[in-house]
Short mmCIF file of C-alpha atoms and ligand atoms in Angstrom, two decimals:
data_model
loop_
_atom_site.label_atom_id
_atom_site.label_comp_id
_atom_site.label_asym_id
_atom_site.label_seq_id
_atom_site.Cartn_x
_atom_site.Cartn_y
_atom_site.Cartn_z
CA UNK B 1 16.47 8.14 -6.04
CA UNK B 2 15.96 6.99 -9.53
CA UNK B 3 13.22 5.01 -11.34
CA UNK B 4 13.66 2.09 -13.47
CA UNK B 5 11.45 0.32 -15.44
CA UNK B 6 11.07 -3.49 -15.79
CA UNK B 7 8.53 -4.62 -18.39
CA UNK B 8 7.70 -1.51 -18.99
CA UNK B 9 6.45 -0.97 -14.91
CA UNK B 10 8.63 2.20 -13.64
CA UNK B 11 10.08 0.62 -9.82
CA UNK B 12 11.61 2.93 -7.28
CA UNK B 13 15.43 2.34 -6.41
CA UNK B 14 15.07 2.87 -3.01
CA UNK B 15 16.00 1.30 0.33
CA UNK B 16 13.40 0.55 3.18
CA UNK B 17 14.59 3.29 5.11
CA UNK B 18 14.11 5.25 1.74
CA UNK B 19 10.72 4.65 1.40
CA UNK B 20 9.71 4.80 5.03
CA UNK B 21 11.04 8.85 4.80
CA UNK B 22 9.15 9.02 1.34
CA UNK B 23 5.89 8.29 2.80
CA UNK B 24 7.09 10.47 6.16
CA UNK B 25 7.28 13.88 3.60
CA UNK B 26 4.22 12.33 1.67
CA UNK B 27 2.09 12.30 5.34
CA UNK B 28 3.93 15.98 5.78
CA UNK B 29 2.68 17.34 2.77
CA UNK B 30 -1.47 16.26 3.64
CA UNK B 31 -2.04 15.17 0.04
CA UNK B 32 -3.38 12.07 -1.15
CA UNK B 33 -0.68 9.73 -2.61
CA UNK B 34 -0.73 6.15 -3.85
CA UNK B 35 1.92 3.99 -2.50
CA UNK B 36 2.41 0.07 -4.72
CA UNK B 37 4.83 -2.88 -3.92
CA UNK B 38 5.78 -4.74 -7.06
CA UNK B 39 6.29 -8.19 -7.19
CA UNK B 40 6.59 -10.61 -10.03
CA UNK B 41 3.03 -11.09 -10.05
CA UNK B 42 2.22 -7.97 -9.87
CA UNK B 43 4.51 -7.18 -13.34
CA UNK B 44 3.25 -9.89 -15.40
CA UNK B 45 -0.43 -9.02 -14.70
CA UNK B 46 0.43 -5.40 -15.67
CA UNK B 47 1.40 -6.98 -19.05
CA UNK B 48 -2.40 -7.75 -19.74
CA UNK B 49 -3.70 -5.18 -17.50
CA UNK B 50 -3.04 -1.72 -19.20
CA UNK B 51 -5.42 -0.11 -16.73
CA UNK B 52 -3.06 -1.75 -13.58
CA UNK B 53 0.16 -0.74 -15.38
CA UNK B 54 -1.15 3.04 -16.02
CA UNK B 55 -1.72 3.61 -12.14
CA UNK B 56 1.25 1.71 -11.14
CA UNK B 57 3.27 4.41 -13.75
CA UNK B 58 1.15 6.65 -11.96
CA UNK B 59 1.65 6.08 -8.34
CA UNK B 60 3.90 8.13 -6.11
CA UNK B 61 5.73 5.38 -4.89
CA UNK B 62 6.30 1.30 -6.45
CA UNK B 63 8.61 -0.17 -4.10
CA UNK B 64 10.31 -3.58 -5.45
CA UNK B 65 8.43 -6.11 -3.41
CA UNK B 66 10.22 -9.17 -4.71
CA UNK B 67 13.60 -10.66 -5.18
CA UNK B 68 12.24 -11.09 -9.27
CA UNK B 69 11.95 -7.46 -9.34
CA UNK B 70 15.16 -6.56 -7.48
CA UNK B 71 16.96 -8.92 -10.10
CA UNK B 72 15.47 -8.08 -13.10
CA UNK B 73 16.38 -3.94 -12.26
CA UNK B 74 20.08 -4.95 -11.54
CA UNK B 75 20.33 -7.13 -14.71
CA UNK B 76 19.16 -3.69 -16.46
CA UNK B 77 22.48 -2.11 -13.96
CA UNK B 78 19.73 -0.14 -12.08
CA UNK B 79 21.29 0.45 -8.77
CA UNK B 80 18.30 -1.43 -7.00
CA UNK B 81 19.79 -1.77 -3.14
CA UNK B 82 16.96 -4.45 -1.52
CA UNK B 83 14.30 -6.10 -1.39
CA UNK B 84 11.23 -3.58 0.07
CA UNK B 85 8.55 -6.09 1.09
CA UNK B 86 4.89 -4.76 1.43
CA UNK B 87 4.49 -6.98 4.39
CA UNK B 88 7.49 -5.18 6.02
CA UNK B 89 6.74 -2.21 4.80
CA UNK B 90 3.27 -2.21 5.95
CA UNK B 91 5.04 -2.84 9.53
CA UNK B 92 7.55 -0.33 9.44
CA UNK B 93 4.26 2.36 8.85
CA UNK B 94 2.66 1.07 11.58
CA UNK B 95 5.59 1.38 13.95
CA UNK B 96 5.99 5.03 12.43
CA UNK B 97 2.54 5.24 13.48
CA UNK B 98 2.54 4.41 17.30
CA UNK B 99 5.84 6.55 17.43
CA UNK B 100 4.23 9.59 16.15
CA UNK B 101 0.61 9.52 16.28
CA UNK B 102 -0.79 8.85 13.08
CA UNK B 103 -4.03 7.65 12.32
CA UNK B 104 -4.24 3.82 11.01
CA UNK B 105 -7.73 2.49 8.79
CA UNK B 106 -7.60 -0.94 8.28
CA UNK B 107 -9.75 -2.04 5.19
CA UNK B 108 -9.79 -5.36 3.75
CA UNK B 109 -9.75 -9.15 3.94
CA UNK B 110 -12.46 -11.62 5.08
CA UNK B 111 -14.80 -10.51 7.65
CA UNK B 112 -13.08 -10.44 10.94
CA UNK B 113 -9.56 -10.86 9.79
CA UNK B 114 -9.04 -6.85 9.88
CA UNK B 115 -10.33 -6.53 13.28
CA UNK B 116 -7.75 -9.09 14.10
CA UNK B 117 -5.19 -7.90 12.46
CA UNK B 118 -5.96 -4.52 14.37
CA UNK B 119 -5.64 -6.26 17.50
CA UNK B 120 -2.46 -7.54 16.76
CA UNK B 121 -0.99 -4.50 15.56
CA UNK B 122 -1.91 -3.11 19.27
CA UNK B 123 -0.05 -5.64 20.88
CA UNK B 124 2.91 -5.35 18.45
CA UNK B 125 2.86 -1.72 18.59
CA UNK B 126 1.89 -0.06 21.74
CA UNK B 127 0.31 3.13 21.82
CA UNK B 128 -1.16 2.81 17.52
CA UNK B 129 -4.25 4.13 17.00
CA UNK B 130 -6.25 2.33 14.70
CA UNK B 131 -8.64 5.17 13.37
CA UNK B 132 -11.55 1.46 12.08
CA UNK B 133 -11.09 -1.03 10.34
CA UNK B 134 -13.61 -2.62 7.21
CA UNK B 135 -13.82 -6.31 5.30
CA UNK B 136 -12.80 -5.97 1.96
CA UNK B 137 -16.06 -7.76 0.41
CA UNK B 138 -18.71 -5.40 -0.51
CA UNK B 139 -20.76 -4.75 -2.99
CA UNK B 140 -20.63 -1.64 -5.09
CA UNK B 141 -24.11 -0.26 -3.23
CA UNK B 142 -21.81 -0.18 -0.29
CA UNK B 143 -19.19 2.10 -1.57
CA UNK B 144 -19.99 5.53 -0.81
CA UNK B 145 -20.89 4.24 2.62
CA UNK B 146 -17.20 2.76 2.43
CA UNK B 147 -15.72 5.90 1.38
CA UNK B 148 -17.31 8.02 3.91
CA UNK B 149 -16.02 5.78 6.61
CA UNK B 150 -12.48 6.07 5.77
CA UNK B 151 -12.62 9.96 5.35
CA UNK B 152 -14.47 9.98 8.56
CA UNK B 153 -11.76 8.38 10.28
CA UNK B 154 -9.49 10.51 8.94
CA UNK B 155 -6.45 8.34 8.92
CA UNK B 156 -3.03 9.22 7.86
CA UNK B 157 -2.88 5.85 6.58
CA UNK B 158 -5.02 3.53 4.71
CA UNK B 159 -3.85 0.14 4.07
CA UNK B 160 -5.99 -1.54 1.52
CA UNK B 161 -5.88 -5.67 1.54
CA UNK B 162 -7.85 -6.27 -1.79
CA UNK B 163 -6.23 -8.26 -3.62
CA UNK B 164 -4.17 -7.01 -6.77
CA UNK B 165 -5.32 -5.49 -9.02
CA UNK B 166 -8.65 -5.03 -7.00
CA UNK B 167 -6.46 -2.91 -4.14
CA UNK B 168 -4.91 -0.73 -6.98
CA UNK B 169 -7.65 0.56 -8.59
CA UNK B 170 -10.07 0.78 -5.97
CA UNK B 171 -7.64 3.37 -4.38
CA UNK B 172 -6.42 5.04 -7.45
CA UNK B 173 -10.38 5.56 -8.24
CA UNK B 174 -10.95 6.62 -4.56
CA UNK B 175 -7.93 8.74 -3.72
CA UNK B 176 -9.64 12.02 -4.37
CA UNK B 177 -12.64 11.18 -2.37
CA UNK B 178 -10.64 9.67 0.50
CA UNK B 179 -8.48 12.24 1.39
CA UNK B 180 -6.18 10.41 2.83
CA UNK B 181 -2.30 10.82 2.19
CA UNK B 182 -0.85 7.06 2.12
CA UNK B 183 -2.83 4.78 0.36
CA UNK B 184 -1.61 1.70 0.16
CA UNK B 185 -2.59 -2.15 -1.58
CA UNK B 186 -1.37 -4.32 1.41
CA UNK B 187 -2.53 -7.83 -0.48
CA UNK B 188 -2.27 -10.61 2.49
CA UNK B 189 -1.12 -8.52 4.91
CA UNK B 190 -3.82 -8.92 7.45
CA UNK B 191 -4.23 -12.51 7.03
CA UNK B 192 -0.43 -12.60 7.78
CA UNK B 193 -1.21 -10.50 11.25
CA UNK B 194 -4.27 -11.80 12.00
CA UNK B 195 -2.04 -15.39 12.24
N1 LIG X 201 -9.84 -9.74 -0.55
C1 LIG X 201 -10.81 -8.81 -0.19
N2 LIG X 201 -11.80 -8.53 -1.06
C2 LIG X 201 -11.89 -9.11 -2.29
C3 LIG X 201 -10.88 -10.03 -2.66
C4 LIG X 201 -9.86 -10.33 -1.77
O1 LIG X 201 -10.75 -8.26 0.90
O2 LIG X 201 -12.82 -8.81 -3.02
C5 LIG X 201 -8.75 -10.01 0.40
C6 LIG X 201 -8.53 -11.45 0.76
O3 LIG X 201 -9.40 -11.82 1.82
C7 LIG X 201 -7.07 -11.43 1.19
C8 LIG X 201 -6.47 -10.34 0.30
O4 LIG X 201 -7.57 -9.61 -0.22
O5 LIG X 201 -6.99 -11.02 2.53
C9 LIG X 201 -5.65 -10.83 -0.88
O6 LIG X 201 -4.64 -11.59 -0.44
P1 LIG X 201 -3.60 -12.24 -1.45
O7 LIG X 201 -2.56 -12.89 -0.62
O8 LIG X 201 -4.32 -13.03 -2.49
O9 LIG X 201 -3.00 -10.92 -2.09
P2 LIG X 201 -2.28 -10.69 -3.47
O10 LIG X 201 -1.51 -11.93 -3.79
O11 LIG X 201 -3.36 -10.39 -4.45
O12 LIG X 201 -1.42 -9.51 -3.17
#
């Protein structure tokens, strides 16, 4: 699939499907990667945010979270095919997960929603291992403790509820150190879950 670039943020054409066997030979290969959904919001802060925009031009994947996105790409005549929300996304990994084993860490939101979030994703998706979960307020003491935790675990997939552009570059400045091959910003995911 191609990239295309709107305000100057490179987006991945790709369908759902598309980026669900992306991440699948991204978790084959063992390697870190950093996974983004763009949305509107996400694009306009870039504009101010040279740091955000240099690790979203970075990241292995930037799936078009956002009918603004998909729109502004086909105005360009990008063949753009949907919508990829990170909320659905984030869903589709953790089916992928239950169905094949992989390794889930939960990190992020108040303190409690994770865990709850966690327990819903049990119910919703029998057999997924959740390898811990973490609140994402901490203070930067806490961060090698963090860190640690999450290699620990060793999850195949790290879903990261920070906020943008906290998510983004916490991850891109951890990716090394973590070890893990999907990172992903997840935003409001949890809260979503935890209902
Ligand atoms: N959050 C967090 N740590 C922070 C700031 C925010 O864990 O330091 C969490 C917050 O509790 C919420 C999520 O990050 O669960 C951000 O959700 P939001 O819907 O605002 O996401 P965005 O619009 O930034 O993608």
């Amino acid at each position: 699939h191609m990239k295309i670039s709107v305000l100057d943020i490179m987006i991945d054409c790709v369908t759902m499907q598309e980026a669900v066997d992306t991440i699948q030979r991204f978790i084959d290969s063992g390697k870190p990667h950093l996974i983004a959904t763009a949305n509107a919001e996400m694009v306009m802060f870039s504009q101010q945010d040279r740091e955000l925009a240099d690790i979203l031009n970075h990241a292995d994947l930037v799936v078009p979270d956002g009918a603004g996105v998909v729109w502004a790409a086909r105005y360009q005549g990008a063949p753009m095919p949907e919508r990829v929300a990170g909320y659905d996304l984030a869903q589709r990994l953790l089916a992928l997960s239950a169905q094949r084993g992989y390794r889930v860490f939960m990190f992020g939101g108040a303190p409690g929603v994770a865990e709850e979030a966690k327990s819903a994703a049990e119910r919703n998706y029998p057999g997924l291992q959740i390898a811990g979960t973490r609140s994402g307020f901490f203070s930067s003491e806490d961060e090698a403790a963090i860190i640690n935790e999450i290699r620990g675990a060793e999850p195949a997939i790290l879903l990261a509820a920070l906020g943008v552009p906290k998510q983004e570059k916490w991850l891109q400045a951890n990716l090394t150190a973590l070890n893990v091959p999907i990172c992903m910003g997840v935003g409001g995911t949890f809260d979503v879950m935890a209902g």
